[in-house]
Tab-separated table of C-alpha atoms in Angstrom:
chain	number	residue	atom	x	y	z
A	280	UNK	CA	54.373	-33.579	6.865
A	281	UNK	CA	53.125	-33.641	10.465
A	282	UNK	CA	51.303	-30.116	9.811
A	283	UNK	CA	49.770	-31.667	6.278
A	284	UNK	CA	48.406	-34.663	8.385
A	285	UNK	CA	46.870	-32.251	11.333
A	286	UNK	CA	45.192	-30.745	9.025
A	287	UNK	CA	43.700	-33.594	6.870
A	288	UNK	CA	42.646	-34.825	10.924
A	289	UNK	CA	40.847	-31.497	11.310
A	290	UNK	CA	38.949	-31.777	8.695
A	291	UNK	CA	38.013	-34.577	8.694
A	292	UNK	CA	36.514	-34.389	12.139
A	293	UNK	CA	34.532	-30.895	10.312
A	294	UNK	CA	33.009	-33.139	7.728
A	295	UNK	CA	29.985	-34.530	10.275
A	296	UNK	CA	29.325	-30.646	11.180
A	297	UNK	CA	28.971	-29.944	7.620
A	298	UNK	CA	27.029	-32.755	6.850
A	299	UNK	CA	23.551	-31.708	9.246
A	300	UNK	CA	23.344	-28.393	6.736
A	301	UNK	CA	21.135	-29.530	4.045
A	302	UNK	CA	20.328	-26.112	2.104
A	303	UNK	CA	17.236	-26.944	-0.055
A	304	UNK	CA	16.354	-24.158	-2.976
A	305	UNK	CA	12.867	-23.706	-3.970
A	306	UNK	CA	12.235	-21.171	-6.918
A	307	UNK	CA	8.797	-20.065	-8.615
A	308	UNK	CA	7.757	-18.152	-11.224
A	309	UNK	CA	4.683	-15.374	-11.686
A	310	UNK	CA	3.311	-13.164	-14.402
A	311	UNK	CA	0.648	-10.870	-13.460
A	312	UNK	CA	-1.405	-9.450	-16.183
A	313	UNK	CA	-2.210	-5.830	-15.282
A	314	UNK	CA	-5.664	-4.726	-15.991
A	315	UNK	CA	-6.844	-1.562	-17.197
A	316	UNK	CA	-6.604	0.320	-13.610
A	317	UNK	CA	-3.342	-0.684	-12.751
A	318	UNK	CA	0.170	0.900	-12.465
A	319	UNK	CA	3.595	-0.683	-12.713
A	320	UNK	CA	3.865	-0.010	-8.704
A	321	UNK	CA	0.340	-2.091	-8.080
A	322	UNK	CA	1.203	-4.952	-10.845
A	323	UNK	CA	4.804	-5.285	-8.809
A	324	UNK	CA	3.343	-5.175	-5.415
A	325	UNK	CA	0.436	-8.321	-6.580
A	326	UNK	CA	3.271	-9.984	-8.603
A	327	UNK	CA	5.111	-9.994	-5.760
A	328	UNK	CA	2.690	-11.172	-3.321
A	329	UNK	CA	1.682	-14.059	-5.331
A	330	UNK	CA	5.189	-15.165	-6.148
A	331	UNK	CA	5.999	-15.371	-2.493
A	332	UNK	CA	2.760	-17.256	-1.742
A	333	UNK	CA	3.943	-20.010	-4.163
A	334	UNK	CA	7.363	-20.222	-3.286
A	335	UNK	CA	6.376	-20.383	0.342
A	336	UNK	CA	3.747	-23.107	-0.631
A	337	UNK	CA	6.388	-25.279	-2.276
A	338	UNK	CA	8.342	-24.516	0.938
A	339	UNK	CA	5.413	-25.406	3.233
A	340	UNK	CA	4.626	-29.027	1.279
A	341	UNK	CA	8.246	-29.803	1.332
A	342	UNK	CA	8.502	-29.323	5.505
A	343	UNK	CA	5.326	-31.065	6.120
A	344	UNK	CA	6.630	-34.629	3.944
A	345	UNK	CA	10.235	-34.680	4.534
A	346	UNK	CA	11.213	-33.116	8.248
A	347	UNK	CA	9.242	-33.308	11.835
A	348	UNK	CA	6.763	-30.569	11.209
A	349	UNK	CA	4.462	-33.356	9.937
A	350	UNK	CA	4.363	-34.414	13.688
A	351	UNK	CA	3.425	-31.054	14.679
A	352	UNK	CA	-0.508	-31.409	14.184
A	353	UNK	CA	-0.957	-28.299	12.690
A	354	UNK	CA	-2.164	-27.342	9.133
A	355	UNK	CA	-0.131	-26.947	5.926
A	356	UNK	CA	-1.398	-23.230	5.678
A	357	UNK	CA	-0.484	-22.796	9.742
A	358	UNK	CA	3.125	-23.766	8.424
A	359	UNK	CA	3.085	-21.910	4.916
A	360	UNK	CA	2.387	-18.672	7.399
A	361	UNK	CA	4.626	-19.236	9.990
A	362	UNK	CA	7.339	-19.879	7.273
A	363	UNK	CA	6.734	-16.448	6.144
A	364	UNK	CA	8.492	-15.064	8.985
A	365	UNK	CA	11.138	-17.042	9.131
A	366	UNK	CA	12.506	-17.405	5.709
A	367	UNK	CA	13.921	-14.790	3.433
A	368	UNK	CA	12.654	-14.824	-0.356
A	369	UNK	CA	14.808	-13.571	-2.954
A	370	UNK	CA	13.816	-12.047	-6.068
A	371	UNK	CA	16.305	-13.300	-8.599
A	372	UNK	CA	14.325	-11.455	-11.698
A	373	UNK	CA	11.819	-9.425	-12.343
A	374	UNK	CA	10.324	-7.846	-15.678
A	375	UNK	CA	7.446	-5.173	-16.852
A	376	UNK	CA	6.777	-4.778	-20.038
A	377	UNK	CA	3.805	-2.075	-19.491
A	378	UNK	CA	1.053	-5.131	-19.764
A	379	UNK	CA	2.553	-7.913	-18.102
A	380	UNK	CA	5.087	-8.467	-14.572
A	381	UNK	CA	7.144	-11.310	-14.624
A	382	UNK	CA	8.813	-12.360	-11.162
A	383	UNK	CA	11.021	-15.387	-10.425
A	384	UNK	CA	11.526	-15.638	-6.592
A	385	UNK	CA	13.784	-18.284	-4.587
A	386	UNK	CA	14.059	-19.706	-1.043
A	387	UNK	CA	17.664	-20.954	0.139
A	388	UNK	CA	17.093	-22.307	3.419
A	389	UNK	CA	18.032	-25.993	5.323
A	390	UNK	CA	14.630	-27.449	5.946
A	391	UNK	CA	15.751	-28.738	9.270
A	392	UNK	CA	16.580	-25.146	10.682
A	393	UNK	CA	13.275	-23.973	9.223
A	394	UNK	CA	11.348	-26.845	10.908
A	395	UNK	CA	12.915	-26.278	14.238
A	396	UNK	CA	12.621	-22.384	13.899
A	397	UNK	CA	8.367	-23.409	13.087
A	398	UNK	CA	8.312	-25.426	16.291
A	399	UNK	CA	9.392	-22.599	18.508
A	400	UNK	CA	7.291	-19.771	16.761
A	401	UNK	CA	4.247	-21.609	16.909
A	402	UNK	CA	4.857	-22.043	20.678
A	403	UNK	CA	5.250	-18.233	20.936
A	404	UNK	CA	1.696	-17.033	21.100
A	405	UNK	CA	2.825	-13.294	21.026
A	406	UNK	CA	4.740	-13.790	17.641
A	407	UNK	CA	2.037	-16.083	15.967
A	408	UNK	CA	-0.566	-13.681	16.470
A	409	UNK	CA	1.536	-10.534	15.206
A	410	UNK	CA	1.971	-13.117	11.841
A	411	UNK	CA	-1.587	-14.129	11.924
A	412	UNK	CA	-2.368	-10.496	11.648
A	413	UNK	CA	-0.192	-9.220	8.958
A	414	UNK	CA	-1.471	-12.630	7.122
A	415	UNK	CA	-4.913	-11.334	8.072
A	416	UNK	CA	-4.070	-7.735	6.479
A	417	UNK	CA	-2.650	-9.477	2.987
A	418	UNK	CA	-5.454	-11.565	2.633
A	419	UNK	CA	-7.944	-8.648	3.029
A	420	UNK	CA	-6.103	-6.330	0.885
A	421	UNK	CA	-5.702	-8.822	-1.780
A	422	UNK	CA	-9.265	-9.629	-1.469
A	423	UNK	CA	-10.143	-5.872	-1.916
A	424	UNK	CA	-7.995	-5.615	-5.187
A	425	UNK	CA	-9.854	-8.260	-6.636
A	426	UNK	CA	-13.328	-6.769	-6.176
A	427	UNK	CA	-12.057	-3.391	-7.187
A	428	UNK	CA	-10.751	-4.840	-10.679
A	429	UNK	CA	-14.527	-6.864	-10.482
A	430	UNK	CA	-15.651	-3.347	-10.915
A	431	UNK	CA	-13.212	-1.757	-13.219
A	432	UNK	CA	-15.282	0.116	-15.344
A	433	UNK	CA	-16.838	1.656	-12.288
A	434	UNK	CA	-13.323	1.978	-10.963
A	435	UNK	CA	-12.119	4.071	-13.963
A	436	UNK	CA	-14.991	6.491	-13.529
A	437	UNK	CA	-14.031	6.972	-9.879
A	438	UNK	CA	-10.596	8.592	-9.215
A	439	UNK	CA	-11.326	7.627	-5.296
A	440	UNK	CA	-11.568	4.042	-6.228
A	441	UNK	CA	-8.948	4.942	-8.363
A	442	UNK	CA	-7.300	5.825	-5.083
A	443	UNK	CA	-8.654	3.254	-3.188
A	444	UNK	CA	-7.146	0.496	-5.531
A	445	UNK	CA	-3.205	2.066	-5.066
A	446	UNK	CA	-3.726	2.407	-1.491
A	447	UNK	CA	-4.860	-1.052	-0.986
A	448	UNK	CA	-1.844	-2.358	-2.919
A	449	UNK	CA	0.536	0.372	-0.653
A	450	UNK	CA	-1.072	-2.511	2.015
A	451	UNK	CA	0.194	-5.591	0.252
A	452	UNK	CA	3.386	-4.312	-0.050
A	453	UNK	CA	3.648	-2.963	3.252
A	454	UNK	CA	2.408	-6.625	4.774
A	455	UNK	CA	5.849	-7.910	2.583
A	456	UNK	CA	8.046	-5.522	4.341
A	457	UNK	CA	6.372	-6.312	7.670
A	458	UNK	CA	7.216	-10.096	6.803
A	459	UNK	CA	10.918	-8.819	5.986
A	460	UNK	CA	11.099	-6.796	9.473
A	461	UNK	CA	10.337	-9.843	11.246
A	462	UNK	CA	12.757	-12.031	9.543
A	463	UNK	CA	15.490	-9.632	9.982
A	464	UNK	CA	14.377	-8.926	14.032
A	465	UNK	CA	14.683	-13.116	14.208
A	466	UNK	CA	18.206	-13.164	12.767
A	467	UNK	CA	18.940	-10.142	15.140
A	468	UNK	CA	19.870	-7.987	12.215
A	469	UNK	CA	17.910	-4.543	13.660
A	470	UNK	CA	19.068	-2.103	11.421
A	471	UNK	CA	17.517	-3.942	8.744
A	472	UNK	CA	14.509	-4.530	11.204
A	473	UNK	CA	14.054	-0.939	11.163
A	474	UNK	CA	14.383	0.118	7.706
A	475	UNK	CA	12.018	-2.609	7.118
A	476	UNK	CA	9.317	-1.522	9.545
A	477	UNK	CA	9.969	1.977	8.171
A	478	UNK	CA	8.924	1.142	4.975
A	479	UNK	CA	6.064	-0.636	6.082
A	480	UNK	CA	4.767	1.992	7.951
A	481	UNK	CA	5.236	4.376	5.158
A	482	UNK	CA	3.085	2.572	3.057
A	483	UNK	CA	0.218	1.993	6.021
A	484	UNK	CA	0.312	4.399	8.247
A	485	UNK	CA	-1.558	2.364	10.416
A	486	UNK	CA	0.416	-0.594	10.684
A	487	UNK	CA	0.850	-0.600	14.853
A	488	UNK	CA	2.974	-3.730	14.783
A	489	UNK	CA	5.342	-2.318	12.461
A	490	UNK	CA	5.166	1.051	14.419
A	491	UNK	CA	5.771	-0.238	17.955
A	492	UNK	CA	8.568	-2.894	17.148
A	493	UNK	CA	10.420	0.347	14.709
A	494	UNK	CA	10.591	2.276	17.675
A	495	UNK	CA	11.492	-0.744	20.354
A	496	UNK	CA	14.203	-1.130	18.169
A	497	UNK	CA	15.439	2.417	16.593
C-alpha cells in the first residue's frame, strides 16, 4: 500500500511538467495540376513546396495570435521563414494520378517551444541569413517555373528549356532538403544532417551552404 501511494505522489507531482507541453497539429492539403511540360518528379517537387508553404503559414498565423512571437516586432512572413527551419513537416499522403499530385502535409509541434526556438534564431544573424538564402533560392526557382510554364509551347519546342524547367525544380527540392538539414543539425541529429545536405547538394550542385555544413559535419 505504501509503494501504491508513492507512486500516485510521483505522479502527481509529474502532472505540472506535463502540463507546459501543448502539441498543436496543423495539416493542409495541395493538388497541383501538372501542365503539359511536366514530370511526376517536377509535379512532386511544386506539390511539395506549396504544401509546406501552407502548412507553415497556418503555423506562422497561429504563433503570431496565441504565444509571445507577437511581441517580437517582426513580420508574419519573417516568422513563417524562420519556422521553416525549425519545424519538421510530415507528409502523411501523397497521390499522382499522371495529371494531378495530391499532398496532405502536417506539423506536430508545441507552439511554445517553436516560439522560443524563433526568438533565439532570429537573434542568430549567421543562421537567419543561411535561411534567408535558401528562402531566397525557393522563391527564385519557383518564380522561374512559373515563367517557363508561361511559355510552354515555346518550352516544348526547346529540349534545353525542357532541361531548364527539371533543373529548376531539382532546386526546389533541394531548398526542402536544405530546410530538413537544418532542422535535423538544430535537434543535433547529424547523421540525418548529412544525408540531408547530401541530397541537397545532389540536386544543386551549387548549394555552398549545404556543401560546407555536409562536410563540417561528415
Amino acid at each position: 500500500m505504501k509503494n501504491i501511494f508513492t507512486i500516485v505522489i510521483a505522479m502527481i507531482l509529474l502532472l505540472p511538467c506535463f502540463a507546459f507541453a501543448e502539441v498543436k497539429i496543423f495539416e493542409k492539403e495541395y493538388t497541383y495540376q501538372a501542365s503539359e511540360i511536366d514530370s511526376k518528379v517536377t509535379s512532386r517537387a511544386i506539390a511539395v513546396e506549396q504544401v509546406k508553404r501552407l502548412v507553415l503559414e497556418e503555423l506562422g498565423t497561429y504563433l503570431m495570435a496565441e504565444t509571445e512571437v507577437r511581441d517580437f516586432q517582426i513580420t508574419k512572413d519573417r516568422v513563417v521563414m524562420l519556422t521553416a527551419g525549425i519545424v519538421q513537416t510530415e507528409i502523411l499522403n501523397e497521390k499522382w494520378d499522371g495529371e494531378r499530385y495530391y499532398l496532405k502535409a502536417r506539423i506536430k509541434a508545441d507552439p511554445k517551444e517553436v516560439a522560443a526556438a524563433v526568438d533565439r534564431l532570429r537573434k542568430d544573424a549567421q543562421k537567419s541569413k543561411e535561411l534567408e538564402d535558401v528562402k531566397k533560392r525557393a522563391d527564385e526557382a519557383f518564380k522561374e517555373i512559373e515563367k517557363l510554364k508561361s511559355e510552354i509551347e515555346a518550352v516544348k519546342a526547346d529540349k534545353n528549356k525542357q532541361k531548364q524547367y527539371a533543373k529548376t525544380a531539382d532546386i526546389l527540392s533541394a531548398a526542402d532538403w536544405y530546410k530538413k538539414g537544418y532542422q535535423h543539425g538544430l535537434n543535433k541529429e547529424y547523421d540525418d544532417a548529412i544525408e540531408a545536405y547530401t541530397k541537397a547538394i545532389a540536386l544543386n550542385p551549387n548549394d555552398a551552404y549545404a556543401y560546407n555544413l555536409q562536410q563540417s559535419w561528415d
